[in-house]
Coordinates of C-alpha atoms and ligand atoms in Angstrom, one line a residue:
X1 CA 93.1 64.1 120.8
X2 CA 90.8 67.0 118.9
X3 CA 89.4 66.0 115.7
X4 CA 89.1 68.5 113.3
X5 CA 87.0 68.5 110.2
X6 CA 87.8 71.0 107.3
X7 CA 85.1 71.4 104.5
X8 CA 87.0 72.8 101.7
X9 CA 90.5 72.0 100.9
X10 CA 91.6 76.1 99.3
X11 CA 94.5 77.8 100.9
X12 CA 92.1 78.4 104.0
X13 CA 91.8 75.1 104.8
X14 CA 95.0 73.6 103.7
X15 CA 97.2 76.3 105.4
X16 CA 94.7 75.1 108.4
X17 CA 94.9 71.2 108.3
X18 CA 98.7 71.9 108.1
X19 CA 99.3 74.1 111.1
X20 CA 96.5 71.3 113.1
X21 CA 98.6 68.3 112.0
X22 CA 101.9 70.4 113.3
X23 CA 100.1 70.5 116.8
X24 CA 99.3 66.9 116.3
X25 CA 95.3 67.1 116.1
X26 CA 93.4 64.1 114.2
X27 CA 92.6 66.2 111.3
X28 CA 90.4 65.5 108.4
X29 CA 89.6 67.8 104.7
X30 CA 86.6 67.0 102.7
X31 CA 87.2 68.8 99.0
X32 CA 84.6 68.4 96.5
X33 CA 86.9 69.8 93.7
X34 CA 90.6 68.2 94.4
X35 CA 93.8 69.9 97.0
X36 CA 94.1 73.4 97.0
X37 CA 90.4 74.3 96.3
X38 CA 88.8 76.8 93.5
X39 CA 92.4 78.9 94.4
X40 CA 94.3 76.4 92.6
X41 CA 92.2 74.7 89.7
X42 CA 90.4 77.4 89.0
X43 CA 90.6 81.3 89.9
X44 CA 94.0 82.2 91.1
X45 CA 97.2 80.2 89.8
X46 CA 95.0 79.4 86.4
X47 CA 94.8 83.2 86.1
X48 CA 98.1 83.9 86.9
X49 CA 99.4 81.2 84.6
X50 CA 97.6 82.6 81.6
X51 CA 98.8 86.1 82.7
X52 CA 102.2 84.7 82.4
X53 CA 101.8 83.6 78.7
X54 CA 100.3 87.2 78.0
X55 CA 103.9 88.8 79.6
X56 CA 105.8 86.3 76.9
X57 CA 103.4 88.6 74.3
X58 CA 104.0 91.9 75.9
X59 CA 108.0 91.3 75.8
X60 CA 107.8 91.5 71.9
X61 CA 106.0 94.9 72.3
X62 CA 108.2 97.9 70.9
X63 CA 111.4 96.1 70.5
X64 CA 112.3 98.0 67.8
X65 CA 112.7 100.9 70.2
X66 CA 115.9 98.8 72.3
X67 CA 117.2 98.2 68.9
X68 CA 115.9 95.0 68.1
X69 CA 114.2 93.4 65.4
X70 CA 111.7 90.9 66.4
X71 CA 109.2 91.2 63.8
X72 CA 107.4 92.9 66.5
X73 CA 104.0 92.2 68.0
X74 CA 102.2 91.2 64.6
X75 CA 104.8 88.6 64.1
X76 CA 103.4 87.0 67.0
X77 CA 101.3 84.0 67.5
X78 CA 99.5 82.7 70.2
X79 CA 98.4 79.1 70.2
X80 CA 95.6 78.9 72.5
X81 CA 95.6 75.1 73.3
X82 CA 99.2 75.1 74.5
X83 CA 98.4 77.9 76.5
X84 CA 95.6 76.4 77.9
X85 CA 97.0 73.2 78.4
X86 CA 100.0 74.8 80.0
X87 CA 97.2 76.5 82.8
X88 CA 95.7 73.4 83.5
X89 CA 98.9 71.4 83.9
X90 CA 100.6 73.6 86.5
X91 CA 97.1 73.9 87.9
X92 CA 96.5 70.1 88.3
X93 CA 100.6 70.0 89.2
X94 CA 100.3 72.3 92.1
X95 CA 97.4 70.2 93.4
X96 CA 98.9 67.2 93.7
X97 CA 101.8 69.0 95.8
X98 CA 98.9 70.4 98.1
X99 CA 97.5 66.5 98.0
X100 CA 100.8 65.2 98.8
X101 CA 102.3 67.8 101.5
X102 CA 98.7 67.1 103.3
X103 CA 99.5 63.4 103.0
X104 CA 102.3 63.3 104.7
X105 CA 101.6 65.6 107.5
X106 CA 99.0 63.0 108.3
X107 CA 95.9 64.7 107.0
X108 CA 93.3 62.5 106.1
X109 CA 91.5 63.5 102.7
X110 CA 88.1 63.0 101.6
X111 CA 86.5 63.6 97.9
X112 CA 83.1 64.6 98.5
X113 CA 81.5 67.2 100.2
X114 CA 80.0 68.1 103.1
X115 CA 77.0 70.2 105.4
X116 CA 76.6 70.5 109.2
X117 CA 74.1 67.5 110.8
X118 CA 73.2 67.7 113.7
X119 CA 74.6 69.0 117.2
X120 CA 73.8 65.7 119.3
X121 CA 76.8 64.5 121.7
X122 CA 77.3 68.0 123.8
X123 CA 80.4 69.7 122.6
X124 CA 80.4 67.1 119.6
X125 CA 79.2 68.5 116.0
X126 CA 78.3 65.9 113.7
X127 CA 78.6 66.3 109.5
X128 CA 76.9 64.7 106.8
X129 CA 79.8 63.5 103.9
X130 CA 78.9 62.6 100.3
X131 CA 81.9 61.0 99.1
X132 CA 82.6 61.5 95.5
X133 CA 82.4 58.3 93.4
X134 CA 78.6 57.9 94.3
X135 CA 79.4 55.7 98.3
X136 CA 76.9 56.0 100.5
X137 CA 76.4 58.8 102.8
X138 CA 78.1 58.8 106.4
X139 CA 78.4 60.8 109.4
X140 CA 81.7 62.0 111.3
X141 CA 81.8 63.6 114.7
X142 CA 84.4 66.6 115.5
X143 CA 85.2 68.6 118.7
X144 CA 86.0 71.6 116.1
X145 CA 84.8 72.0 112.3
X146 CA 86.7 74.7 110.2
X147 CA 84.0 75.9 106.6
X148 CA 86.2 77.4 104.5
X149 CA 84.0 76.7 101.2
X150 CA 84.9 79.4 99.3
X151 CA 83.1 81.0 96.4
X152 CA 81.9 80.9 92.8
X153 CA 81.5 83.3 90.2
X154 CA 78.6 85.3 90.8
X155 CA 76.1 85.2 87.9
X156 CA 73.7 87.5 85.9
X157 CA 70.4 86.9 85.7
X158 CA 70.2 87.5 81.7
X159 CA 74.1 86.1 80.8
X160 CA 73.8 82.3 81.5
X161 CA 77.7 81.1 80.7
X162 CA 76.8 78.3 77.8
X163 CA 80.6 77.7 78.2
X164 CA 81.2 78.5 74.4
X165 CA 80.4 82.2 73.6
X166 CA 79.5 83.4 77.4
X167 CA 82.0 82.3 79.7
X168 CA 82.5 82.4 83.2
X169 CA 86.5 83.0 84.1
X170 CA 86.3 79.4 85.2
X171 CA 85.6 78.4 81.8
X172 CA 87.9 80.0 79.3
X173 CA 90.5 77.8 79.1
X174 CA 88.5 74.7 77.7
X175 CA 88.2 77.5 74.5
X176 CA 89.7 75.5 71.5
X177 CA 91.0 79.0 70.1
X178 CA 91.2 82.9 71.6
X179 CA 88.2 85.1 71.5
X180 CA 88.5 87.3 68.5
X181 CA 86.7 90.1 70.1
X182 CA 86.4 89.6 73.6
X183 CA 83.9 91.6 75.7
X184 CA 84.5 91.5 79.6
X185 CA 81.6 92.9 81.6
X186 CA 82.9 94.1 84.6
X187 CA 86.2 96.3 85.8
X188 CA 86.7 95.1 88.9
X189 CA 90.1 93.3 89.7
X190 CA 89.6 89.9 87.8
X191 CA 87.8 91.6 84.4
X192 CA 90.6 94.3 84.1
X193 CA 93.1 91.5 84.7
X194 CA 91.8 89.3 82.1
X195 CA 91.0 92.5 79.7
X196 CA 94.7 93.7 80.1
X197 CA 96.2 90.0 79.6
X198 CA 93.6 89.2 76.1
X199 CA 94.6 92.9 74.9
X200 CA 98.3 91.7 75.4
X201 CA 98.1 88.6 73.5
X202 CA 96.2 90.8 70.6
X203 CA 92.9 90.0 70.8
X204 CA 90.2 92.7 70.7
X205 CA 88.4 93.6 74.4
X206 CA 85.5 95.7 75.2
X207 CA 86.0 96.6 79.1
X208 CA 81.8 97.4 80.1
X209 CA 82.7 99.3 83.4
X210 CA 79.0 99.7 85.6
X211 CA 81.6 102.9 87.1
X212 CA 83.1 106.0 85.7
X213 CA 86.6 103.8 85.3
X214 CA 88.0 100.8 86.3
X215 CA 88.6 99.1 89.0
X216 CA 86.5 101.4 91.3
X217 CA 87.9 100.0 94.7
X218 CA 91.6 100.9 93.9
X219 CA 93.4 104.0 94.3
X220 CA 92.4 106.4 91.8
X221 CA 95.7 107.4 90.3
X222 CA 96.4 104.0 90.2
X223 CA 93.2 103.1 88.1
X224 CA 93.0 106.1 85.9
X225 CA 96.9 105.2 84.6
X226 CA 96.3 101.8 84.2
X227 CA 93.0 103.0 82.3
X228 CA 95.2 105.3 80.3
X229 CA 97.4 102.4 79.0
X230 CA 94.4 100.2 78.4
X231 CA 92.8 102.8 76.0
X232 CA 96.4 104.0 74.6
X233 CA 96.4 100.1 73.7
X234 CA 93.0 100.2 71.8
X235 CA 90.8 98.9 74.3
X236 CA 87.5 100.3 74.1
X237 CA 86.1 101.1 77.6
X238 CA 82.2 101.8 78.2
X239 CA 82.0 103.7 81.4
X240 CA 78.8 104.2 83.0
X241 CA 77.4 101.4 81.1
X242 CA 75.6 98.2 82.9
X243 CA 74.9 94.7 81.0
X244 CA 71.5 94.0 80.9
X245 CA 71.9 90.8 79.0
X246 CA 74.4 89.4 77.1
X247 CA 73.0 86.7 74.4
X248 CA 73.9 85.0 71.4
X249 CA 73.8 86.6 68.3
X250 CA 74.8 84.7 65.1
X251 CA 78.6 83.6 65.2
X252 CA 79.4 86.0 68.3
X253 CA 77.3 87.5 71.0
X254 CA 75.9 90.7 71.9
X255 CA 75.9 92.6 75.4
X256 CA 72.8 94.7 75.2
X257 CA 73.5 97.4 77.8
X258 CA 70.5 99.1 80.2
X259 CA 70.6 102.3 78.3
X260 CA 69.7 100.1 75.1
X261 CA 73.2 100.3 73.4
X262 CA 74.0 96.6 71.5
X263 CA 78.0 95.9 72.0
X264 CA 78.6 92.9 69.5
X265 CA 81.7 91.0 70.2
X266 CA 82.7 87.6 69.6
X267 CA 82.5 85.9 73.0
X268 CA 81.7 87.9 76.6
X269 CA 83.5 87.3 79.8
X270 CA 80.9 87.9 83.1
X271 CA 83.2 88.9 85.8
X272 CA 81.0 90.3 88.0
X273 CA 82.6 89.4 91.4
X274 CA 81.8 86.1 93.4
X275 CA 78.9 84.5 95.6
X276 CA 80.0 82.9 99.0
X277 CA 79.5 78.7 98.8
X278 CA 77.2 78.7 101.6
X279 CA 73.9 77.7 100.9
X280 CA 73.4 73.9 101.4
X281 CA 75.9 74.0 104.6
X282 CA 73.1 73.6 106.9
X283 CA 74.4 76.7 108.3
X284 CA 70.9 78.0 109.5
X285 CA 69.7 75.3 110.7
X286 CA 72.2 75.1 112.8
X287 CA 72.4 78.2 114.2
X288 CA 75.6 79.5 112.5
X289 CA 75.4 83.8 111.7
X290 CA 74.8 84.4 107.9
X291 CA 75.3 87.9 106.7
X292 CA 72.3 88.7 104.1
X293 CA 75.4 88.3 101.1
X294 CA 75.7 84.6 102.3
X295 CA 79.0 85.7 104.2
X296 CA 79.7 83.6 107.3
X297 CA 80.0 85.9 110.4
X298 CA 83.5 86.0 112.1
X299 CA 85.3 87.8 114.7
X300 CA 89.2 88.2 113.8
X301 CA 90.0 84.7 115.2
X302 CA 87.8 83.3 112.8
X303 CA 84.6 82.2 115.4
X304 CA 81.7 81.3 114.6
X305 CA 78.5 82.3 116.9
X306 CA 78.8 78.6 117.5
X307 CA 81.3 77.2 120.0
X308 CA 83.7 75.3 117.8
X309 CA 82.4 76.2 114.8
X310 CA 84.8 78.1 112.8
X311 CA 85.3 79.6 109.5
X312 CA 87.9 81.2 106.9
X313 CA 88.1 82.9 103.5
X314 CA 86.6 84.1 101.1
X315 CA 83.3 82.2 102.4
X316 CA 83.7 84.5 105.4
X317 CA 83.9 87.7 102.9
X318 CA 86.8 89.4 104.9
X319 CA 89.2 90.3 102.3
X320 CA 88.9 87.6 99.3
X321 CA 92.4 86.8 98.7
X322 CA 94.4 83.5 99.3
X323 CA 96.9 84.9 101.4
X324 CA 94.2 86.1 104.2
X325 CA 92.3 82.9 103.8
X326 CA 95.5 81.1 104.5
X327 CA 95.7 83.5 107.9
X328 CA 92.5 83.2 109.0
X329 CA 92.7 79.3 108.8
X330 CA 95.8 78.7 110.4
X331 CA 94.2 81.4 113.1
X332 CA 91.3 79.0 113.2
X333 CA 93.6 76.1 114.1
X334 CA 95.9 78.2 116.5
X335 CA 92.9 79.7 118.8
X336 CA 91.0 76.6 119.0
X337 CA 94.4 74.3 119.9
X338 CA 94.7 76.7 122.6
X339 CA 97.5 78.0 120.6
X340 CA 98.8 82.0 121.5
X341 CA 97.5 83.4 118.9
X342 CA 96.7 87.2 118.1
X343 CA 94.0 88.3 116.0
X344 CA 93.6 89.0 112.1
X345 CA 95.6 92.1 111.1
X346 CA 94.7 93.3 107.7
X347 CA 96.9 96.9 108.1
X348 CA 100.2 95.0 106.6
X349 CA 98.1 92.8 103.3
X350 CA 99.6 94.1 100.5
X351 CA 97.0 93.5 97.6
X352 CA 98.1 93.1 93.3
X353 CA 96.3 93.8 90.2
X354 CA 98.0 91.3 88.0
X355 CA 97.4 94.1 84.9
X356 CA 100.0 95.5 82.5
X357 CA 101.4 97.2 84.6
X358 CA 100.7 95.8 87.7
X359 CA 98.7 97.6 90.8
X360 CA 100.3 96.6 93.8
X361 CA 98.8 98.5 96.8
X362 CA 99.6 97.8 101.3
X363 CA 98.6 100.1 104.3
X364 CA 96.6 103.2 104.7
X365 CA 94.5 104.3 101.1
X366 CA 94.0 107.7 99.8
X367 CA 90.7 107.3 100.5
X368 CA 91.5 106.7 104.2
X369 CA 93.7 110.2 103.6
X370 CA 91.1 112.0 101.7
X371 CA 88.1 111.2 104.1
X372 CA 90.4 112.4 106.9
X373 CA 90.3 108.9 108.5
X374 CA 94.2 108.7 108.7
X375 CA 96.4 111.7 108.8
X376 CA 98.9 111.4 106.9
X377 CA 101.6 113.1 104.0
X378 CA 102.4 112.1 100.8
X379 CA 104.1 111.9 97.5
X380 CA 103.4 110.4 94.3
X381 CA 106.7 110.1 91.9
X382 CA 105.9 109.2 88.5
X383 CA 108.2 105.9 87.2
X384 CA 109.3 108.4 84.2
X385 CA 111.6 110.0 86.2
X386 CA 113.6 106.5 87.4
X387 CA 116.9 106.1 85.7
X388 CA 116.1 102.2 85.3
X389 CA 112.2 103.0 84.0
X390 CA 113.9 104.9 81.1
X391 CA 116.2 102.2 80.3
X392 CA 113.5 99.7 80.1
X393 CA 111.4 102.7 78.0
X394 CA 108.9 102.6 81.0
X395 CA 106.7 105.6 80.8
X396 CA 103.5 104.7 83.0
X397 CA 103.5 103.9 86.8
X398 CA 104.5 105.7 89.7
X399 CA 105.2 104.6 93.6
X400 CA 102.9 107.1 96.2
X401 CA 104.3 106.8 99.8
X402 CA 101.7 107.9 102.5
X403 CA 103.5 108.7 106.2
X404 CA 102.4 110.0 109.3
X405 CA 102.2 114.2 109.6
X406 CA 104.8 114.7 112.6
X407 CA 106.4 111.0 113.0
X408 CA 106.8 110.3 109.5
X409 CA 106.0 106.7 110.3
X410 CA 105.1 104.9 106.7
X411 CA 101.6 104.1 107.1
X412 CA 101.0 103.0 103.1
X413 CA 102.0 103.2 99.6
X414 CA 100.8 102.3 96.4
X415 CA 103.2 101.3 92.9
X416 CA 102.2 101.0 89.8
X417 CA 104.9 99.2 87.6
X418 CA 105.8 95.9 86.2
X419 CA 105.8 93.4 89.0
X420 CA 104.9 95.9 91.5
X421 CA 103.8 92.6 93.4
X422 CA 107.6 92.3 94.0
X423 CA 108.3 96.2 94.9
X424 CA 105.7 96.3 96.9
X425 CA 107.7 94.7 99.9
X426 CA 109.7 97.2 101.5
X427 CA 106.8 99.5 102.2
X428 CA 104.9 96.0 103.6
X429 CA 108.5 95.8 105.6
X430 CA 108.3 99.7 106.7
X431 CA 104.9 99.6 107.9
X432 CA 104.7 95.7 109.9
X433 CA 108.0 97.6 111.5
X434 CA 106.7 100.9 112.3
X435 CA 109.9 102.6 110.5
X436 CA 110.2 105.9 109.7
X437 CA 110.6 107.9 105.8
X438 CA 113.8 108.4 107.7
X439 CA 114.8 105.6 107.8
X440 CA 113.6 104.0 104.0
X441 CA 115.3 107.4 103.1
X442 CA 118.9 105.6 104.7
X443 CA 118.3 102.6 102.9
X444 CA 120.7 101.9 100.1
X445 CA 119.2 101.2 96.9
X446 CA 120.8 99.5 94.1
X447 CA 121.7 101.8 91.0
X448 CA 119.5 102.1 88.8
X449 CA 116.0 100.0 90.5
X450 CA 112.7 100.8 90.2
X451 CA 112.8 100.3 94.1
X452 CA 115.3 103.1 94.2
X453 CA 112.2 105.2 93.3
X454 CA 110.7 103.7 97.4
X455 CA 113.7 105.4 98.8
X456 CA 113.4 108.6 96.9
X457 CA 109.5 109.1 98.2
X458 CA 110.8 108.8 101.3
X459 CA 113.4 111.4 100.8
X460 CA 110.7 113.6 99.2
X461 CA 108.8 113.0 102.7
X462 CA 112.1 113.6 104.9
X463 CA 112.3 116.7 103.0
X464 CA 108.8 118.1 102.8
X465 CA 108.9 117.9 106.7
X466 CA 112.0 119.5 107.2
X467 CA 111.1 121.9 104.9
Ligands
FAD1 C1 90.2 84.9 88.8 C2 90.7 85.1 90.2 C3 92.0 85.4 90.4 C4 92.5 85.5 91.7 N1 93.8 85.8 91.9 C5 94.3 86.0 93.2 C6 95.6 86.4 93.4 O1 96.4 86.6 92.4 N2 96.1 86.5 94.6 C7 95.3 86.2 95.7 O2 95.7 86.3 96.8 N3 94.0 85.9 95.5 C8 93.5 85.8 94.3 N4 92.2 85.4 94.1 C9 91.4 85.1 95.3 C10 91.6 83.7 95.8 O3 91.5 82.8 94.8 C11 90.7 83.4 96.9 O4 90.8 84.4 97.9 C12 91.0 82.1 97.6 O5 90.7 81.1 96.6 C13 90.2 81.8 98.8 O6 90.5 80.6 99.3 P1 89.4 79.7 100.1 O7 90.2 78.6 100.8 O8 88.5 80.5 100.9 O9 88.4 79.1 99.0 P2 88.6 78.3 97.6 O10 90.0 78.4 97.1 O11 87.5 78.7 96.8 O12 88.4 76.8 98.1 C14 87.2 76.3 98.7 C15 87.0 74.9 98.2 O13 85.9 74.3 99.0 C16 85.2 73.5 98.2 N5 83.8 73.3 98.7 C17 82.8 74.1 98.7 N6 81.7 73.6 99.3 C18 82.1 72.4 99.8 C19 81.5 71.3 100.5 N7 80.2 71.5 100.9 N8 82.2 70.2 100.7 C20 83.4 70.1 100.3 N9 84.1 71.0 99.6 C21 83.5 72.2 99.4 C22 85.1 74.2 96.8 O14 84.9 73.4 95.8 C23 86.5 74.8 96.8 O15 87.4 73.9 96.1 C24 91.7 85.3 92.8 C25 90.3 85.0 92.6 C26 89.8 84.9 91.3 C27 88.4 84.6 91.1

C-alpha cells in the first residue's frame, strides 16, 4: 500500500488526503494550525464571514428609496464582538467538519508540523514531525509526500503588526471594538475587500494604493467602477502613494508615505499580498526547486524535481485561491496513484472580489485582448440598463462578454454586480463547453435577472457579427 504524507492540512491537502483515502492509500496530514489550514481559520471563510455581516449593513443602505423606513444606515450598529465571535465560530465550526470528514475517510491526523529528513531507503523519503503538545520528535517514511504549506501575510519592513493598532488580516478579529478610522495599505484583492466591507459597516478607510487605482491585476473597467463606488461612498483613496512606515502615534497610528505625506488613522491594515511557508521545509537541502519568491516549482500535475515529491497551493504560487489548491492536490494524488489524470487547466477558474459589488471575472482578460494575445470580440452592457438592476436601484456594474472573431466561441467575461460570484457561472459553463454567443443568445432567461443581462451580451455578439 503507498503511504502518503501531507504537510499542511488547507484545501490543498485535505481535497488531497480525501481523493488518496478514496483510492485506499495509507494516508497521513500533519497541520500545525488545526483541519482546513490558514483557508479556514484564518484568510478565506474568516473574510468571507465578516463580509457577510458587512452585506447585513449594506441592506439598510437607501431604503428610503424602495419606500421603506429603516432609520437608514445611521440607525445602524455594529457590535464588533458578536461579529467577531460569529467569524471565529463558523471558522472553528467548519474545521471540525474538515477534522471529521478526514476521520472517517481513514486519514490519520497529526498536530505538529513537519520538514523533509533525509532521502535514505531508495524510493523512501523520510520526514522529521514535531508534534504539537511539546512530544518528542520522530521520523515517518513515505513512498510519496504532498507540501502544501501555504502562505502568510507578507510583512513590511517598517509596519510590524503589534496586533492592537497595526494589524495583519489575520488579526483583526481579536479587536475588542471596530477601527474608527481604518487605513488599509494595499489595493490588491484582500485590502479592497476589507476597505469595501469596513466602509459598509461605517467605519472610516483610507485605501493607500502603490498603483494608479485599485486592484491593479483586474480588469480595468472592472476596477475603475468598483473605485467609483468606493470614493462615491467617502473613501479616501491615495493613488500613487507607497507606505514607508506605518507607526504608532498617540491613540491611533500614522502611515508615513515615501513622498513624506503623514496619513493619521486610527488603526492600519498591511495587506500587502502573502509569502510562500517554505523556509524551514528542508526543501534545499533536499534538492527540491525553489523559485527566488520561495514558490515551490511544479509542472501542471503538481511534481516536484524530485521523484515523489509533490506539491500544491498557494505554496506552489500558481494561482492563490482555494479552489486551484484543492485541484492541484487531488491532481497530486491522482498522478502519483497511477490515476488518469489530465493536467492543471486554469482557462475555466472563475476568480471573485468579494467587494460591494462584487468582481467576478473567468476566461480570456482584456489584457489578453488588448495585447493581441487572444483575438477576440466583445461587449460591455452596463447593469443600468437590466430591468431587474433598476428594481433593485442598482446603478453600478456591468457583464463584458469576450468571444471568438469568426466562431463566436465564448472565450471569457467579466460581471460586476452583487454576487457576481453566483452569475459568473454560465460564462464558466459556456467556455468549459466550448459553446457559442449563439447559443447563450438561445438560452432562456428568467424575467427580469441580472443573468438575463449574460444572454443579451451574447445577443449583442450574435448581432455585431451578423452585422
Ligand atoms: C484574506 C484572504 C481571503 C481569501 N479569500 C479567498 C476566497 O474568497 N476564495 C478563494 O478561492 N481563495 C481565497 N483566498 C486564498 C485561499 O485562502 C488560499 O488560496 C488557500 O488557503 C490555499 O490553500 P493551501 O492549502 O495552499 O494553504 P493554507 O490554507 O494556507 O493551508 C496550509 C496549512 O499548512 C500549515 N503548515 C505550514 N507549514 C507547515 C508545516 N511545516 N507542518 C505542518 N503544517 C504546516 C499552515 O499552518 C496552514 O494551516 C483568500 C486568501 C486570503 C489571504
Amino acid at each position: 500500500m503507498s503511504r502518503i504524507v501531507i504537510i499542511g492540512g488547507g484545501p490543498a491537502g485535505y481535497e488531497a488526503a480525501l481523493v488518496a483515502a478514496q483510492l485506499d492509500a495509507d494516508v497521513t496530514v500533519i497541520e500545525s494550525e488545526g483541519a482546513g489550514g490558514a483557508c479556514v481559520l484564518h484568510d478565506c471563510v474568516p473574510s468571507k464571514t465578516f463580509i457577510a455581516s458587512s452585506d447585513v449593513v449594506t441592506a439598510y443602505r437607501d431604503t428610503e428609496e424602495f419606500g421603506v423606513n429603516s432609520g437608514g444606515l445611521s440607525a445602524v450598529r455594529v457590535d464588533a464582538g458578536a461579529v467577531h465571535r460569529r467569524v471565529k465560530r463558523l471558522a472553528q465550526a467548519q474545521s471540525m467538519d474538515i477534522q471529521a470528514k478526514l476521520i472517517k475517510a481513514g486519514v490519520t491526523v497529526i498536530a505538529g508540523t513537519a520538514r523533509l529528513g533525509e532521502d535514505t531507503l531508495g524510493h523512501t523519503h523520510r520526514l522529521m514531525v514535531n508534534p504539537a503538545g511539546g512530544d518528542a520528535p520522530y521520523t515517518i517514511d513515505a513512498s510519496t509526500i504532498l507540501i502544501a504549506t501555504g502562505a502568510t501575510p507578507r510583512l513590511l519592513p517598517d509596519a510590524q503588526p503589534d496586533g492592537e493598532r497595526i494589524l495583519t488580516w489575520r488579526q483583526i478579529y481579536d479587536l475588542p471594538e471596530l477601527p474608527e478610522h481604518l487605513i488599509v495599505v494595499g489595493s490588491g484583492v484582500t485590502g479592497a475587500e476589507f476597505a469595501s466591507a469596513y466602509l459598509a459597516m461605517g467605519i472610516g478607510v483610507t485605501l493607500v494604493s502603490s498603483r494608479d487605482r485599485v486592484m491593479p491585476h483586474e480588469d480595468a473597467d472592472a476596477a475603475m467602477a468598483i473605485e467609483q463606488v468606493f470614493r462615491a461612498r467617502g473613501m479616501t483613496i491615495l493613488a500613487n502613494a507607497r507606505a514607508a512606515v506605518v507607526r504608532r502615534a498617540g491613540d491611533g497610528v500614522e502611515v508615513e508615505l515615501t513622498d513624506g505625506q503623514i496619513v493619521p488613522g486610527s488603526h492600519a491594515l498591511i495587506a500587502v499580498g502573502s509569502v510562500p511557508n517554505t523556509s524551514g521545509l528542508g526543501l534545499s537541502e533536499y534538492g527540491v526547486s525553489v523559485a527566488a519568491s520561495g514558490h515551490v516549482t511544479v509542472d501542471r500535475v503538481s511534481r516536484t524535481n524530485v521523484p515523489g515529491i509533490y506539491a500544491a497551493g498557494d505554496c506552489t504560487g500558481v494561482l492563490p485561491l482555494a479552489s486551484v489548491a484543492a485541484m492541484q492536490g487531488r491532481i497530486a494524488m491522482w498522478h502519483s496513484l497511477g490515476e488518469a489524470v489530465a493536467p492543471l487547466r486554469l482557462r475555466t477558474v472563475a476568480a471573485n472580489v468579494f467587494t460591494d459589488p462584487e468582481l467576478a471575472t473567468v476566461g480570456t482578460s482584456q489584457s489578453d485582448v488588448d495585447s493581441g494575445k487572444v483575438p477576440a470580440r466583445q461587449v460591455m452592457l452596463p447593469l443600468a440598463g437590466n430591468a431587474r438592476a433598476k428594481m433593485a436601484g442598482l446603478r453600478d456594474g456591468f457583464v463584458k462578454l469576450f468571444c471568438r472573431p469568426a466562431s463566436g466561441l465564448v472565450v471569457g467575461g467579466v460581471i460586476v454586480a452583487p454576487k457576481a460570484s453566483e452569475l459568473i457561472l454560465p460564462i464558466s459553463l459556456a467556455i468549459e463547453n466550448h459553446l457559442t454567443v449563439d447559443q447563450v443568445a438561445h438560452t432562456i432567461t428568467i424575467y427580469p435577472s441580472l443573468s438575463g443581462s449574460v444572454a443579451e451580451a451574447a445577443r449583442q455578439l450574435m448581432l455585431h457579427e451578423t452585422g
